[in-house]
Short mmCIF file of C-alpha atoms and ligand atoms in Angstrom, two decimals:
data_model
loop_
_atom_site.label_atom_id
_atom_site.label_comp_id
_atom_site.label_asym_id
_atom_site.label_seq_id
_atom_site.Cartn_x
_atom_site.Cartn_y
_atom_site.Cartn_z
CA MET A 1 21.96 51.72 -23.79
CA GLY A 2 21.70 54.17 -20.86
CA TRP A 3 25.48 54.16 -20.31
CA VAL A 4 26.09 55.10 -23.96
CA LYS A 5 23.98 58.23 -23.40
CA GLN A 6 26.45 59.28 -20.70
CA TRP A 7 29.25 59.60 -23.27
CA PRO A 8 30.17 63.11 -24.45
CA LYS A 9 27.81 64.09 -27.27
CA ILE A 10 30.72 64.94 -29.53
CA VAL A 11 32.04 61.35 -29.27
CA LEU A 12 28.56 59.94 -29.97
CA ALA A 13 28.22 62.28 -32.96
CA LEU A 14 31.52 61.05 -34.39
CA LEU A 15 30.56 57.40 -33.87
CA LEU A 16 27.20 58.02 -35.57
CA GLN A 17 28.98 59.57 -38.57
CA LEU A 18 31.09 56.39 -38.79
CA LEU A 19 27.96 54.25 -38.50
CA ALA A 20 26.38 56.36 -41.27
CA ILE A 21 29.36 55.50 -43.53
CA GLY A 22 28.63 51.80 -42.88
CA VAL A 23 24.92 52.21 -43.66
CA LEU A 24 25.78 54.20 -46.79
CA ALA A 25 28.17 51.45 -47.94
CA LEU A 26 25.38 48.87 -47.61
CA LEU A 27 22.96 51.12 -49.48
CA VAL A 28 25.47 51.70 -52.28
CA LYS A 29 26.05 47.95 -52.51
CA GLY A 30 22.30 47.38 -52.84
CA LEU A 31 21.87 50.23 -55.30
CA SER A 32 24.68 48.91 -57.49
CA LEU A 33 22.43 45.92 -58.31
CA VAL A 34 19.92 48.32 -59.86
CA VAL A 35 21.91 51.35 -61.04
CA SER A 36 25.52 50.81 -61.91
CA PRO A 37 28.13 53.08 -60.26
CA PRO A 38 29.86 55.51 -60.16
CA TYR A 39 27.52 57.85 -58.31
CA PRO A 40 28.10 61.60 -58.06
CA ASP A 41 30.11 62.70 -55.01
CA TRP A 42 27.52 65.31 -54.02
CA ALA A 43 24.81 62.62 -53.85
CA LEU A 44 26.96 60.39 -51.63
CA VAL A 45 27.80 63.31 -49.33
CA LEU A 46 24.15 64.31 -49.11
CA ALA A 47 23.15 60.71 -48.34
CA GLN A 48 25.86 60.51 -45.64
CA ALA A 49 24.58 63.75 -44.08
CA VAL A 50 20.93 62.65 -44.09
CA ILE A 51 21.72 59.18 -42.70
CA ALA A 52 23.89 60.67 -39.92
CA ALA A 53 21.13 63.18 -39.05
CA LEU A 54 18.52 60.39 -38.95
CA LEU A 55 20.73 58.18 -36.79
CA SER A 56 21.08 61.13 -34.39
CA TRP A 57 17.33 61.51 -33.77
CA TRP A 58 17.77 60.51 -30.11
CA LEU A 59 20.40 63.18 -29.40
CA PRO A 60 19.30 66.75 -28.49
CA TYR A 61 17.69 68.21 -31.63
CA TRP A 62 20.50 70.62 -32.52
CA TRP A 63 22.85 67.65 -33.03
CA ARG A 64 20.72 66.51 -35.97
CA TRP A 65 21.53 69.82 -37.71
CA ILE A 66 25.20 69.56 -36.78
CA GLN A 67 25.28 66.00 -38.13
CA LEU A 68 23.59 67.15 -41.34
CA PHE A 69 25.86 70.11 -41.96
CA ILE A 70 29.26 68.64 -41.05
CA PRO A 71 29.61 66.33 -44.12
CA ILE A 72 28.13 69.01 -46.39
CA GLY A 73 30.43 71.67 -44.89
CA LEU A 74 33.52 69.48 -45.30
CA TYR A 75 32.58 68.71 -48.90
CA ALA A 76 32.01 72.42 -49.64
CA ALA A 77 35.40 73.24 -48.05
CA LEU A 78 37.07 70.65 -50.32
CA LEU A 79 35.32 72.03 -53.40
CA LEU A 80 36.31 75.59 -52.48
CA ASP A 81 39.87 74.47 -51.70
CA VAL A 82 39.75 75.98 -48.21
CA SER A 83 43.08 75.66 -46.43
CA PRO A 84 43.15 73.01 -43.65
CA LEU A 85 44.68 75.77 -41.52
CA MET A 86 41.27 77.46 -41.52
CA ALA A 87 39.78 74.33 -39.96
CA LEU A 88 42.48 74.42 -37.29
CA VAL A 89 41.82 78.11 -36.57
CA LEU A 90 38.09 77.44 -36.39
CA PHE A 91 38.68 74.52 -34.04
CA VAL A 92 40.89 76.58 -31.73
CA LEU A 93 38.33 79.42 -31.67
CA LEU A 94 35.50 77.01 -30.89
CA TRP A 95 37.59 75.41 -28.17
CA LEU A 96 38.37 78.78 -26.60
CA VAL A 97 34.66 79.63 -26.45
CA PHE A 98 32.95 76.28 -25.95
CA ARG A 99 35.58 74.34 -23.98
CA ASN A 100 33.08 73.71 -21.19
CA SER A 101 30.55 72.14 -23.55
CA VAL A 102 32.97 69.25 -23.93
CA VAL A 103 34.63 69.23 -20.50
CA ASN A 104 31.66 70.01 -18.23
CA ARG A 105 28.72 69.65 -20.64
CA VAL A 106 27.81 73.30 -20.12
CA PRO A 107 27.57 75.35 -23.31
CA LEU A 108 27.62 79.15 -23.53
CA TYR A 109 24.25 80.85 -23.59
CA LEU A 110 23.38 84.09 -21.89
CA THR A 111 21.04 85.39 -19.22
CA ASN A 112 18.64 88.02 -20.55
CA ASP A 113 17.74 91.46 -19.15
CA ILE A 114 14.43 90.34 -17.67
CA THR A 115 16.20 87.63 -15.70
CA ARG A 116 18.78 90.10 -14.45
CA GLN A 117 15.94 92.35 -13.23
CA ALA A 118 14.51 89.33 -11.39
CA LEU A 119 17.89 88.80 -9.69
CA LYS A 120 17.78 92.41 -8.56
CA GLU A 121 14.22 91.89 -7.29
CA LEU A 122 15.26 88.77 -5.38
CA VAL A 123 17.68 90.73 -3.18
CA LYS A 124 16.00 94.14 -3.13
CA ASP A 125 15.17 93.89 0.58
CA ARG A 126 18.73 93.11 1.59
CA SER A 127 21.00 95.96 2.55
CA SER A 128 24.26 94.23 1.68
CA VAL A 129 24.70 91.53 -0.94
CA ARG A 130 27.73 89.71 -2.25
CA PHE A 131 26.88 88.18 -5.63
CA ILE A 132 28.60 85.40 -7.53
CA ASP A 133 27.86 84.13 -11.04
CA LEU A 134 29.11 80.55 -11.35
CA GLY A 135 30.32 80.35 -14.95
CA CYS A 136 29.86 84.02 -15.77
CA GLY A 137 30.08 83.73 -19.58
CA LEU A 138 30.57 87.21 -21.04
CA GLY A 139 30.19 88.91 -17.65
CA HIS A 140 26.90 90.75 -18.24
CA ASN A 141 25.42 89.67 -14.89
CA VAL A 142 28.56 90.62 -13.01
CA VAL A 143 28.57 94.14 -14.47
CA TYR A 144 24.81 94.57 -13.92
CA MET A 145 24.87 93.45 -10.29
CA SER A 146 27.97 95.55 -9.53
CA LYS A 147 25.92 98.66 -10.30
CA LEU A 148 23.21 97.97 -7.71
CA ALA A 149 23.43 100.13 -4.61
CA ASN A 150 23.02 97.21 -2.19
CA VAL A 151 25.57 94.98 -3.92
CA GLN A 152 28.86 95.17 -2.14
CA GLN A 153 30.70 92.62 -4.28
CA SER A 154 29.91 91.18 -7.70
CA LEU A 155 32.14 88.34 -8.84
CA GLY A 156 32.09 85.99 -11.80
CA VAL A 157 34.19 82.89 -12.33
CA GLU A 158 34.75 81.41 -15.76
CA THR A 159 37.11 78.81 -17.24
CA ALA A 160 36.53 79.09 -21.01
CA TRP A 161 39.28 81.39 -22.25
CA LEU A 162 37.53 83.71 -24.73
CA PRO A 163 34.46 84.40 -22.57
CA TYR A 164 36.81 84.88 -19.62
CA TRP A 165 38.92 87.49 -21.46
CA TRP A 166 35.78 89.27 -22.63
CA ALA A 167 34.15 89.21 -19.17
CA LYS A 168 37.37 90.33 -17.51
CA THR A 169 37.65 93.30 -19.85
CA GLN A 170 34.01 94.20 -19.26
CA ALA A 171 34.52 94.04 -15.50
CA ILE A 172 37.62 96.23 -15.67
CA LEU A 173 35.84 98.80 -17.83
CA ARG A 174 32.33 98.70 -16.36
CA GLY A 175 32.43 97.17 -12.87
CA GLY A 176 32.58 93.92 -10.95
CA GLN A 177 35.31 91.34 -10.77
CA VAL A 178 36.00 88.27 -12.91
CA LEU A 179 38.40 85.45 -12.13
CA ARG A 180 39.55 82.54 -14.25
CA GLN A 181 38.57 79.94 -11.74
CA ASP A 182 36.67 76.66 -11.72
CA ILE A 183 33.33 76.59 -9.91
CA ASP A 184 34.61 73.68 -7.81
CA SER A 185 37.28 75.83 -6.17
CA VAL A 186 35.04 78.76 -5.17
CA ASP A 187 34.21 79.28 -1.49
CA LEU A 188 30.44 79.78 -1.62
CA SER A 189 30.22 80.80 2.04
CA GLN A 190 31.27 84.31 0.99
CA TYR A 191 28.10 85.11 -1.00
CA GLU A 192 24.48 85.92 -0.25
CA LEU A 193 23.29 85.50 -3.85
CA ILE A 194 24.75 82.53 -5.71
CA TYR A 195 23.64 82.36 -9.33
CA ALA A 196 24.13 79.60 -11.89
CA PHE A 197 22.92 79.14 -15.47
CA LEU A 198 24.59 75.88 -16.43
CA SER A 199 22.93 72.64 -17.62
CA PRO A 200 21.34 69.57 -16.00
CA GLU A 201 24.73 67.82 -15.91
CA PRO A 202 26.57 69.62 -13.06
CA MET A 203 23.52 70.27 -10.87
CA PRO A 204 23.71 67.25 -8.50
CA LYS A 205 27.40 67.86 -7.72
CA LEU A 206 26.91 71.61 -7.47
CA TRP A 207 24.06 71.12 -5.03
CA GLN A 208 26.36 69.10 -2.73
CA LYS A 209 28.77 72.03 -2.75
CA VAL A 210 26.01 74.59 -2.19
CA GLN A 211 24.65 72.65 0.77
CA ALA A 212 28.08 72.23 2.31
CA GLU A 213 29.19 75.85 1.93
CA MET A 214 26.23 78.22 1.57
CA GLN A 215 25.40 80.45 4.57
CA PRO A 216 21.92 79.95 6.11
CA ASP A 217 20.72 83.40 5.00
CA ALA A 218 22.02 83.08 1.43
CA ILE A 219 20.08 81.95 -1.63
CA PHE A 220 21.12 79.80 -4.55
CA VAL A 221 19.36 80.63 -7.81
CA SER A 222 19.54 78.31 -10.81
CA ASN A 223 18.31 79.58 -14.14
CA SER A 224 16.27 76.92 -16.00
CA PHE A 225 17.88 73.84 -14.45
CA ALA A 226 16.38 72.52 -11.24
CA VAL A 227 18.40 70.49 -8.78
CA PRO A 228 17.14 66.91 -9.26
CA ASP A 229 15.05 65.54 -6.39
CA VAL A 230 15.25 68.77 -4.39
CA ILE A 231 12.20 70.96 -3.90
CA PRO A 232 13.03 74.60 -4.48
CA ASP A 233 12.05 77.18 -1.92
CA ALA A 234 10.43 79.13 -4.76
CA ILE A 235 10.10 79.06 -8.52
CA TRP A 236 9.98 82.38 -10.32
CA GLN A 237 8.36 82.19 -13.73
CA LEU A 238 9.46 85.16 -15.79
CA ALA A 239 7.50 86.90 -18.51
CA ASP A 240 10.26 86.72 -21.10
CA LYS A 241 10.11 85.05 -24.51
CA ARG A 242 11.73 81.83 -23.35
CA GLN A 243 9.53 81.66 -20.23
CA THR A 244 12.57 81.47 -17.99
CA GLU A 245 12.17 79.70 -14.70
CA LEU A 246 14.39 80.62 -11.78
CA PHE A 247 14.70 77.91 -9.15
CA VAL A 248 15.43 79.49 -5.80
CA TYR A 249 16.96 77.38 -3.04
CA LYS A 250 17.73 78.13 0.57
CA LYS A 251 20.06 75.98 2.60
CA ASP A 252 17.46 74.42 4.88
CA SER A 253 14.00 75.23 3.60
CA LEU A 254 13.40 72.32 1.28
CA SER A 255 10.01 71.02 2.36
CA GLU A 256 7.24 70.89 -0.21
CA SER A 257 5.01 73.18 1.87
CA ASN A 258 7.44 76.02 1.31
CA GLN A 259 7.07 75.89 -2.42
CA GLU A 260 5.72 79.08 -3.86
CA LEU A 261 4.93 79.97 -7.46
CA LYS A 262 5.63 83.56 -8.20
CA HIS A 263 4.79 85.31 -11.46
CA ALA A 264 7.10 88.18 -12.20
C1 SAM B 301 25.16 78.93 -19.89
S1 SAM B 301 26.58 79.90 -19.71
C2 SAM B 301 25.98 81.17 -18.65
C3 SAM B 301 26.80 82.43 -18.73
C4 SAM B 301 26.38 83.51 -17.74
N1 SAM B 301 26.35 83.01 -16.39
C5 SAM B 301 25.02 84.06 -18.08
O1 SAM B 301 24.09 83.68 -17.39
O2 SAM B 301 24.91 84.85 -19.02
C6 SAM B 301 27.54 78.86 -18.63
C7 SAM B 301 28.98 79.29 -18.49
O3 SAM B 301 29.58 78.52 -17.46
C8 SAM B 301 30.92 78.25 -17.82
N2 SAM B 301 31.34 77.07 -17.05
C9 SAM B 301 30.86 75.81 -17.16
N3 SAM B 301 31.44 75.00 -16.26
C10 SAM B 301 32.30 75.77 -15.55
C11 SAM B 301 33.19 75.51 -14.47
N4 SAM B 301 33.29 74.28 -13.94
N5 SAM B 301 33.92 76.53 -13.96
C12 SAM B 301 33.80 77.77 -14.49
N6 SAM B 301 32.98 78.09 -15.52
C13 SAM B 301 32.24 77.10 -16.04
C14 SAM B 301 30.83 78.01 -19.34
O4 SAM B 301 32.08 78.19 -19.96
C15 SAM B 301 29.80 79.07 -19.74
O5 SAM B 301 30.43 80.28 -20.07
#
């Protein structure tokens, strides 16, 4: 069962919708012994949605809602005679924004102001900092860091097209630099503050890269997602609504005795 969980969630969701059709067919067969068909379309669609949501209980919780609303949404679109072109446009837009959710299992969500202030705090004693945001989303961190007096370079890399265009425009207008580049191809030895807000999925591979390339005096900061089996040099717990945790790693200081809990 473990290997199934490794499949992309979108594939699992589709398979569970198909399984829900099978379960619904069995239920309809059973029901037909008691109440003779036909049954109203809306009831069948609702049953499909509920069964798919229930079958998805083991996926992250938001998938249950997606599974519930997809059959209902499709049915509503049919009733309202929405052009299939709209679905295509919607799909293309979603792909342009959330491409990395499917390809790298990293969705788009954004760092908040309190976290950005913590990043500033982390390097306040350094006179010269080169900052990189690995997967910079809409570029807010890049712009913010570019305005700090001790930040000499502020770069973001991003591969999802719409966030990239947005971040690039922001950088041109407000400061910093954004490149359409994959995290894998960045040379991390050029930066003193390496920041990532990704997901659990890429962390083991990213840590290999960080260890191989990061300079001894640099720090790697991961928002919310710790590197598995590696003890951070420090954990900053922030006083924001989502109780953000910043995991701070140095190249060589990984022993448990170095662990420090800081309340910001
Ligand atoms: C959770 S968002 C964080 C956005 C931004 N760093 C922030 O903190 O506000 C992660 C971003 O990383 C991007 N991303 C994921 N994998 C990537 C990769 N291999 N190369 C470049 N960008 C990537 C996603 O498209 C997404 O915009």
